[in-house]
Tab-separated table of C-alpha atoms in Angstrom:
chain	number	residue	atom	x	y	z
W	23	UNK	CA	6.823	11.230	11.837
W	24	UNK	CA	3.856	10.598	9.573
W	25	UNK	CA	0.876	8.353	10.192
W	26	UNK	CA	-1.295	6.268	7.871
W	27	UNK	CA	-4.660	4.655	8.579
W	28	UNK	CA	-5.151	1.258	7.012
W	29	UNK	CA	-8.743	0.035	6.589
W	30	UNK	CA	-8.726	-3.744	6.691
W	31	UNK	CA	-11.936	-4.560	8.552
W	32	UNK	CA	-15.232	-4.335	6.672
W	33	UNK	CA	-17.250	-6.070	9.396
W	34	UNK	CA	-18.808	-2.905	10.795
W	35	UNK	CA	-22.022	-1.987	12.620
W	36	UNK	CA	-25.068	-1.881	10.356
W	37	UNK	CA	-23.672	-4.411	7.876
W	38	UNK	CA	-23.300	-3.759	4.142
W	39	UNK	CA	-26.065	-1.104	3.984
W	40	UNK	CA	-24.082	1.092	6.406
W	41	UNK	CA	-20.626	0.499	4.943
W	42	UNK	CA	-20.681	3.435	2.549
W	43	UNK	CA	-21.571	5.992	5.239
W	44	UNK	CA	-19.205	4.567	7.830
W	45	UNK	CA	-16.238	4.374	5.464
W	46	UNK	CA	-16.936	7.877	4.093
W	47	UNK	CA	-17.133	9.306	7.614
W	48	UNK	CA	-13.905	7.517	8.575
W	49	UNK	CA	-12.127	8.939	5.541
W	50	UNK	CA	-13.388	12.425	6.347
W	51	UNK	CA	-12.173	12.140	9.962
W	52	UNK	CA	-8.755	11.014	8.658
W	53	UNK	CA	-8.615	13.771	6.061
W	54	UNK	CA	-9.615	16.518	8.476
W	55	UNK	CA	-7.619	15.105	11.387
W	56	UNK	CA	-4.177	15.217	9.770
W	57	UNK	CA	-3.713	11.594	8.706
W	58	UNK	CA	-1.151	11.564	5.883
W	59	UNK	CA	-2.134	8.390	4.027
W	60	UNK	CA	-5.320	6.292	3.882
W	61	UNK	CA	-5.023	2.740	2.527
W	62	UNK	CA	-7.289	-0.263	1.980
W	63	UNK	CA	-6.548	-3.912	1.331
W	64	UNK	CA	-6.560	-5.232	-2.173
W	65	UNK	CA	-8.131	-8.610	-1.518
W	66	UNK	CA	-11.219	-10.333	-2.888
W	67	UNK	CA	-11.696	-12.461	0.239
W	68	UNK	CA	-11.105	-11.289	3.787
W	69	UNK	CA	-7.768	-12.665	5.039
W	70	UNK	CA	-7.829	-15.778	7.186
W	71	UNK	CA	-6.095	-14.068	10.107
W	72	UNK	CA	-8.874	-11.453	10.179
W	73	UNK	CA	-11.739	-13.937	10.042
W	74	UNK	CA	-11.570	-15.361	6.530
W	75	UNK	CA	-13.948	-15.282	3.537
W	76	UNK	CA	-17.103	-15.575	5.625
W	77	UNK	CA	-16.533	-11.878	6.496
W	78	UNK	CA	-17.103	-9.034	4.003
W	79	UNK	CA	-14.434	-7.486	1.786
W	80	UNK	CA	-14.805	-4.711	-0.780
W	81	UNK	CA	-12.850	-4.302	-4.004
W	82	UNK	CA	-9.945	-1.976	-3.280
W	83	UNK	CA	-9.824	0.527	-6.124
W	84	UNK	CA	-13.614	1.012	-6.297
W	85	UNK	CA	-13.463	1.808	-2.592
W	86	UNK	CA	-10.515	4.205	-3.018
W	87	UNK	CA	-12.266	6.135	-5.761
W	88	UNK	CA	-15.331	6.433	-3.495
W	89	UNK	CA	-13.115	7.691	-0.638
W	90	UNK	CA	-11.455	10.176	-2.977
W	91	UNK	CA	-14.823	11.871	-3.411
W	92	UNK	CA	-15.104	12.312	0.355
W	93	UNK	CA	-11.611	13.653	0.956
W	94	UNK	CA	-9.441	16.486	-0.329
W	95	UNK	CA	-5.938	16.085	1.143
W	96	UNK	CA	-5.013	12.568	2.262
W	97	UNK	CA	-2.925	10.266	0.062
W	98	UNK	CA	-4.835	7.182	-1.158
W	99	UNK	CA	-3.656	3.682	-2.083
W	100	UNK	CA	-3.758	-0.048	-1.544
W	101	UNK	CA	-1.537	-1.849	0.881
W	102	UNK	CA	-0.831	-3.555	-1.404
W	103	UNK	CA	-2.063	-4.741	-4.822
W	104	UNK	CA	-1.195	-8.335	-5.649
W	105	UNK	CA	0.116	-8.258	-9.194
W	106	UNK	CA	-1.826	-11.408	-10.092
W	107	UNK	CA	-5.152	-9.576	-9.696
W	108	UNK	CA	-5.007	-7.297	-12.710
W	109	UNK	CA	-3.108	-7.201	-15.984
W	110	UNK	CA	-0.356	-4.581	-15.436
W	111	UNK	CA	-1.530	-2.364	-18.289
W	112	UNK	CA	-5.010	-2.276	-16.773
W	113	UNK	CA	-3.563	-1.684	-13.275
W	114	UNK	CA	-1.697	1.360	-14.577
W	115	UNK	CA	-4.980	2.675	-16.031
W	116	UNK	CA	-6.877	2.035	-12.798
W	117	UNK	CA	-4.260	3.853	-10.704
W	118	UNK	CA	-4.167	6.676	-13.210
W	119	UNK	CA	-7.962	7.068	-12.891
W	120	UNK	CA	-7.653	7.224	-9.109
W	121	UNK	CA	-4.862	9.800	-9.359
W	122	UNK	CA	-6.872	12.033	-11.653
W	123	UNK	CA	-10.128	11.828	-9.721
W	124	UNK	CA	-8.273	12.477	-6.453
W	125	UNK	CA	-6.342	15.391	-7.956
W	126	UNK	CA	-2.938	13.729	-7.715
W	127	UNK	CA	-3.304	11.837	-4.418
W	128	UNK	CA	-2.813	8.252	-5.577
W	129	UNK	CA	-0.105	5.877	-4.361
W	130	UNK	CA	0.728	2.667	-6.204
W	131	UNK	CA	1.315	-0.144	-3.758
W	132	UNK	CA	2.336	-3.534	-5.254
W	133	UNK	CA	3.430	-6.933	-4.044
W	134	UNK	CA	3.913	-10.465	-5.337
W	135	UNK	CA	0.519	-11.714	-3.949
W	136	UNK	CA	0.229	-14.559	-1.460
W	137	UNK	CA	-3.449	-15.394	-0.701
W	138	UNK	CA	-3.829	-18.633	-2.656
W	139	UNK	CA	-7.378	-19.371	-1.499
W	140	UNK	CA	-8.882	-16.290	-3.100
W	141	UNK	CA	-7.092	-17.080	-6.365
W	142	UNK	CA	-8.429	-20.662	-6.403
W	143	UNK	CA	-11.850	-19.541	-5.234
W	144	UNK	CA	-12.347	-16.995	-8.028
W	145	UNK	CA	-10.417	-18.798	-10.726
W	146	UNK	CA	-7.415	-16.438	-10.847
W	147	UNK	CA	-4.123	-18.097	-11.908
W	148	UNK	CA	-1.639	-18.454	-9.062
W	149	UNK	CA	1.872	-18.988	-10.466
W	150	UNK	CA	4.877	-20.167	-8.502
W	151	UNK	CA	6.632	-17.777	-6.127
W	152	UNK	CA	9.523	-17.209	-8.516
W	153	UNK	CA	7.184	-16.473	-11.398
W	154	UNK	CA	5.104	-14.055	-9.302
W	155	UNK	CA	8.246	-12.097	-8.479
W	156	UNK	CA	9.182	-12.029	-12.136
W	157	UNK	CA	5.686	-10.712	-12.906
W	158	UNK	CA	6.009	-8.172	-10.100
W	159	UNK	CA	9.128	-6.694	-11.675
W	160	UNK	CA	7.559	-6.597	-15.152
W	161	UNK	CA	4.441	-4.960	-13.687
W	162	UNK	CA	6.573	-2.238	-12.160
W	163	UNK	CA	8.377	-1.650	-15.464
W	164	UNK	CA	5.097	-1.475	-17.381
W	165	UNK	CA	3.486	0.949	-14.951
W	166	UNK	CA	6.574	3.199	-14.993
W	167	UNK	CA	6.558	3.141	-18.787
W	168	UNK	CA	2.839	3.970	-18.911
W	169	UNK	CA	3.271	6.841	-16.441
W	170	UNK	CA	6.033	8.252	-18.654
W	171	UNK	CA	6.348	9.490	-22.227
W	172	UNK	CA	7.143	6.154	-23.901
W	173	UNK	CA	3.955	4.911	-25.589
W	174	UNK	CA	5.748	2.162	-27.471
W	175	UNK	CA	5.544	-1.592	-26.971
W	176	UNK	CA	6.675	-3.541	-23.961
W	177	UNK	CA	8.218	-6.978	-24.520
W	178	UNK	CA	8.667	-9.044	-21.383
W	179	UNK	CA	8.776	-12.698	-20.490
W	180	UNK	CA	5.259	-12.770	-19.138
W	181	UNK	CA	3.649	-9.622	-20.622
W	182	UNK	CA	3.647	-8.148	-24.091
W	183	UNK	CA	1.931	-4.825	-24.780
W	184	UNK	CA	1.698	-3.437	-28.294
W	185	UNK	CA	1.036	0.122	-27.020
W	186	UNK	CA	1.652	1.489	-23.538
W	187	UNK	CA	-0.757	4.335	-24.223
W	188	UNK	CA	-2.089	6.050	-21.079
W	189	UNK	CA	-4.393	8.946	-21.938
W	190	UNK	CA	-5.011	11.010	-19.867
W	191	UNK	CA	-1.784	10.908	-17.982
W	192	UNK	CA	-1.438	10.964	-14.183
W	193	UNK	CA	-1.522	14.317	-12.393
W	194	UNK	CA	1.284	13.058	-10.138
W	195	UNK	CA	4.555	13.400	-11.975
W	196	UNK	CA	6.498	11.331	-12.798
W	197	UNK	CA	3.644	9.127	-11.604
W	198	UNK	CA	2.107	8.042	-8.278
W	199	UNK	CA	4.703	7.119	-5.660
W	200	UNK	CA	5.555	3.416	-5.840
W	201	UNK	CA	5.457	1.314	-2.690
W	202	UNK	CA	6.619	-2.296	-2.700
W	203	UNK	CA	5.213	-4.163	0.292
W	204	UNK	CA	6.980	-6.966	2.108
W	205	UNK	CA	10.180	-7.699	4.010
W	206	UNK	CA	11.731	-10.580	2.040
W	207	UNK	CA	15.465	-10.015	2.086
W	208	UNK	CA	16.511	-11.703	-1.135
W	209	UNK	CA	13.804	-10.623	-3.572
W	210	UNK	CA	11.438	-8.010	-2.156
W	211	UNK	CA	13.959	-5.663	-0.640
W	212	UNK	CA	16.132	-6.013	-3.723
W	213	UNK	CA	13.203	-4.786	-5.851
W	214	UNK	CA	12.625	-1.955	-3.369
W	215	UNK	CA	16.226	-0.802	-3.843
W	216	UNK	CA	15.900	-1.045	-7.604
W	217	UNK	CA	12.555	0.615	-8.150
W	218	UNK	CA	10.529	1.814	-5.144
W	219	UNK	CA	9.868	5.228	-3.663
W	220	UNK	CA	8.587	3.616	-0.463
W	221	UNK	CA	8.968	0.313	1.423
W	222	UNK	CA	6.613	-1.165	3.994
W	223	UNK	CA	8.108	-3.380	6.689
W	224	UNK	CA	6.347	-5.345	9.418
W	225	UNK	CA	6.817	-3.744	12.843
W	226	UNK	CA	8.176	-6.929	14.376
W	227	UNK	CA	10.452	-5.124	16.783
W	228	UNK	CA	13.108	-2.456	16.618
W	229	UNK	CA	15.989	-4.935	16.250
W	230	UNK	CA	14.313	-6.865	13.404
W	231	UNK	CA	13.360	-3.666	11.539
W	232	UNK	CA	16.920	-2.375	11.977
W	233	UNK	CA	18.162	-5.598	10.365
W	234	UNK	CA	15.762	-5.249	7.427
W	235	UNK	CA	16.870	-1.635	6.898
W	236	UNK	CA	20.497	-2.760	6.882
W	237	UNK	CA	19.645	-5.402	4.282
W	238	UNK	CA	17.909	-2.750	2.160
W	239	UNK	CA	20.926	-0.495	2.437
W	240	UNK	CA	23.082	-3.331	1.176
W	241	UNK	CA	20.849	-3.767	-1.842
W	242	UNK	CA	20.903	-0.031	-2.418
W	243	UNK	CA	24.706	-0.081	-2.508
W	244	UNK	CA	24.565	-2.836	-5.127
W	245	UNK	CA	22.011	-0.911	-7.156
W	246	UNK	CA	23.952	2.362	-6.717
W	247	UNK	CA	20.883	3.881	-5.077
W	248	UNK	CA	20.878	6.380	-2.246
W	249	UNK	CA	18.779	4.703	0.505
W	250	UNK	CA	17.681	8.164	1.683
W	251	UNK	CA	15.552	8.362	-1.491
W	252	UNK	CA	13.381	5.483	-0.230
W	253	UNK	CA	10.747	6.322	2.370
W	254	UNK	CA	10.725	3.653	5.073
W	255	UNK	CA	7.344	2.791	6.567
W	256	UNK	CA	6.121	0.121	9.000
W	257	UNK	CA	2.836	-1.639	9.720
W	258	UNK	CA	1.687	-3.729	12.626
W	259	UNK	CA	2.336	-1.505	15.567
W	260	UNK	CA	0.089	-1.620	18.660
W	261	UNK	CA	-3.133	0.384	18.780
W	262	UNK	CA	-1.942	3.994	19.322
W	263	UNK	CA	-5.217	5.095	20.829
W	264	UNK	CA	-5.206	2.417	23.539
W	265	UNK	CA	-1.910	3.588	25.093
W	266	UNK	CA	-0.680	6.813	23.529
W	267	UNK	CA	2.486	7.172	25.627
W	268	UNK	CA	3.617	3.591	24.944
W	269	UNK	CA	2.955	3.952	21.248
W	270	UNK	CA	4.883	7.220	21.012
W	271	UNK	CA	7.791	5.738	22.930
W	272	UNK	CA	7.946	2.877	20.474
W	273	UNK	CA	7.751	5.240	17.494
W	274	UNK	CA	10.701	7.234	18.832
W	275	UNK	CA	12.770	4.052	18.693
W	276	UNK	CA	11.658	3.301	15.150
W	277	UNK	CA	12.231	6.874	14.055
W	278	UNK	CA	15.795	6.632	15.293
W	279	UNK	CA	16.307	3.914	12.656
W	280	UNK	CA	14.995	6.159	9.875
W	281	UNK	CA	11.380	5.015	9.829
W	282	UNK	CA	9.315	7.962	8.539
W	283	UNK	CA	5.713	6.671	8.634
W	284	UNK	CA	3.667	4.124	10.583
W	285	UNK	CA	0.493	2.379	9.336
W	286	UNK	CA	-2.149	1.637	11.977
W	287	UNK	CA	-5.694	0.331	11.726
W	288	UNK	CA	-8.869	1.233	13.574
W	289	UNK	CA	-9.502	-0.914	16.625
W	290	UNK	CA	-12.963	-1.672	17.996
W	291	UNK	CA	-16.293	-1.412	16.271
W	292	UNK	CA	-16.393	2.348	15.518
W	293	UNK	CA	-13.640	3.390	13.077
W	294	UNK	CA	-14.958	6.964	12.931
W	295	UNK	CA	-14.639	7.551	16.686
W	296	UNK	CA	-11.254	5.776	16.710
W	297	UNK	CA	-9.907	7.989	13.908
W	298	UNK	CA	-11.152	11.121	15.646
W	299	UNK	CA	-9.345	10.059	18.859
W	300	UNK	CA	-6.238	9.314	16.825
W	301	UNK	CA	-6.307	12.825	15.414
W	302	UNK	CA	-6.863	14.400	18.801
W	303	UNK	CA	-4.505	12.429	21.035
W	304	UNK	CA	-1.779	10.929	18.832
W	305	UNK	CA	-1.116	12.892	15.661
W	306	UNK	CA	-0.028	16.215	17.205
W	307	UNK	CA	2.535	14.444	19.410
W	308	UNK	CA	3.675	12.066	16.702
W	309	UNK	CA	4.450	15.072	14.475
W	310	UNK	CA	7.071	16.155	17.033
W	311	UNK	CA	9.079	12.875	16.650
C-alpha cells in the first residue's frame, strides 16, 4: 500500500519567514523517506475547519514548483484544484510547467470547488453546483486535449478555446495522472468512472468506503470502464505516527476493499520530525500490506 503526505497546515513555527525552509525540509524528508505522493491544498483562504482565513495559506502551484526543486522522486499535486480558480487552458499550462520542472512528477487533481467564502472574498465567480460540475467536465476535456496531439479549437458550453496549443508538452505521457476528488455518488463518482486515473474518497469507515467503491463500480459498468484501471485512494485516516499498529490494522481493512493509497497529514507543530517518524516507523510496514 502506498502513502501520501498532504500539507494543509501553513501555521508553522517561525511564521511566514520560516515557511520556505520548513516546507522544503518536509518535502526532502518525504522524498528521501519513501513517501509516494506529496500534495498541497489549492485554496486561497485557509479552510474554516482548519482555522479559517485568519490563518496563512500559500498558493498551491507556486508552492509545488518550489517543492519540486527540493525533491527528485516524489509525485506532486494539489488535493485538489477547484476548477473555478483558473481558466482550464491556463490550468493545463500550469500543470504542464510543474510536470516539466519536476521531470514528469506532476499529478492533476481537480474538483468542482466548494469554498464559497474565498470566492466571494477575492471576487471569483461562484456558479451553481450544477454549473460547476459542467465546468469540471469541460475542464477535464480541455486538459486532456491540451496534453494530447490535438491543437485545434475546443467548443463547449462554458469554455471556447481557439487553439489548444501546449508547447512544450508534458513529460508525463499521455499527460499527468488525473485525480478527481470527492465522494458524491451521482456526479463525482460518475465523472471518475468516465475520465479519472485516480479517485480520492474520505476515510469515513470501511463500510462507507466499501459502499462508495461499489457505486463507482456501477458507474464503471455503465461507462464500460474496467474499475481496476482507477487507483482508489483515501484521505482522513487517523495520525499514523500516533498509533502505528492501530493505523496499520485499519489500512489492512481498507486494502482488502482495493484501496491502494492513503493520504495523511503532519500532526503537531513540527512537520519535518513527523515526516521522518512516518518514514521510519510506518512506511516500511505499510509497504507489506
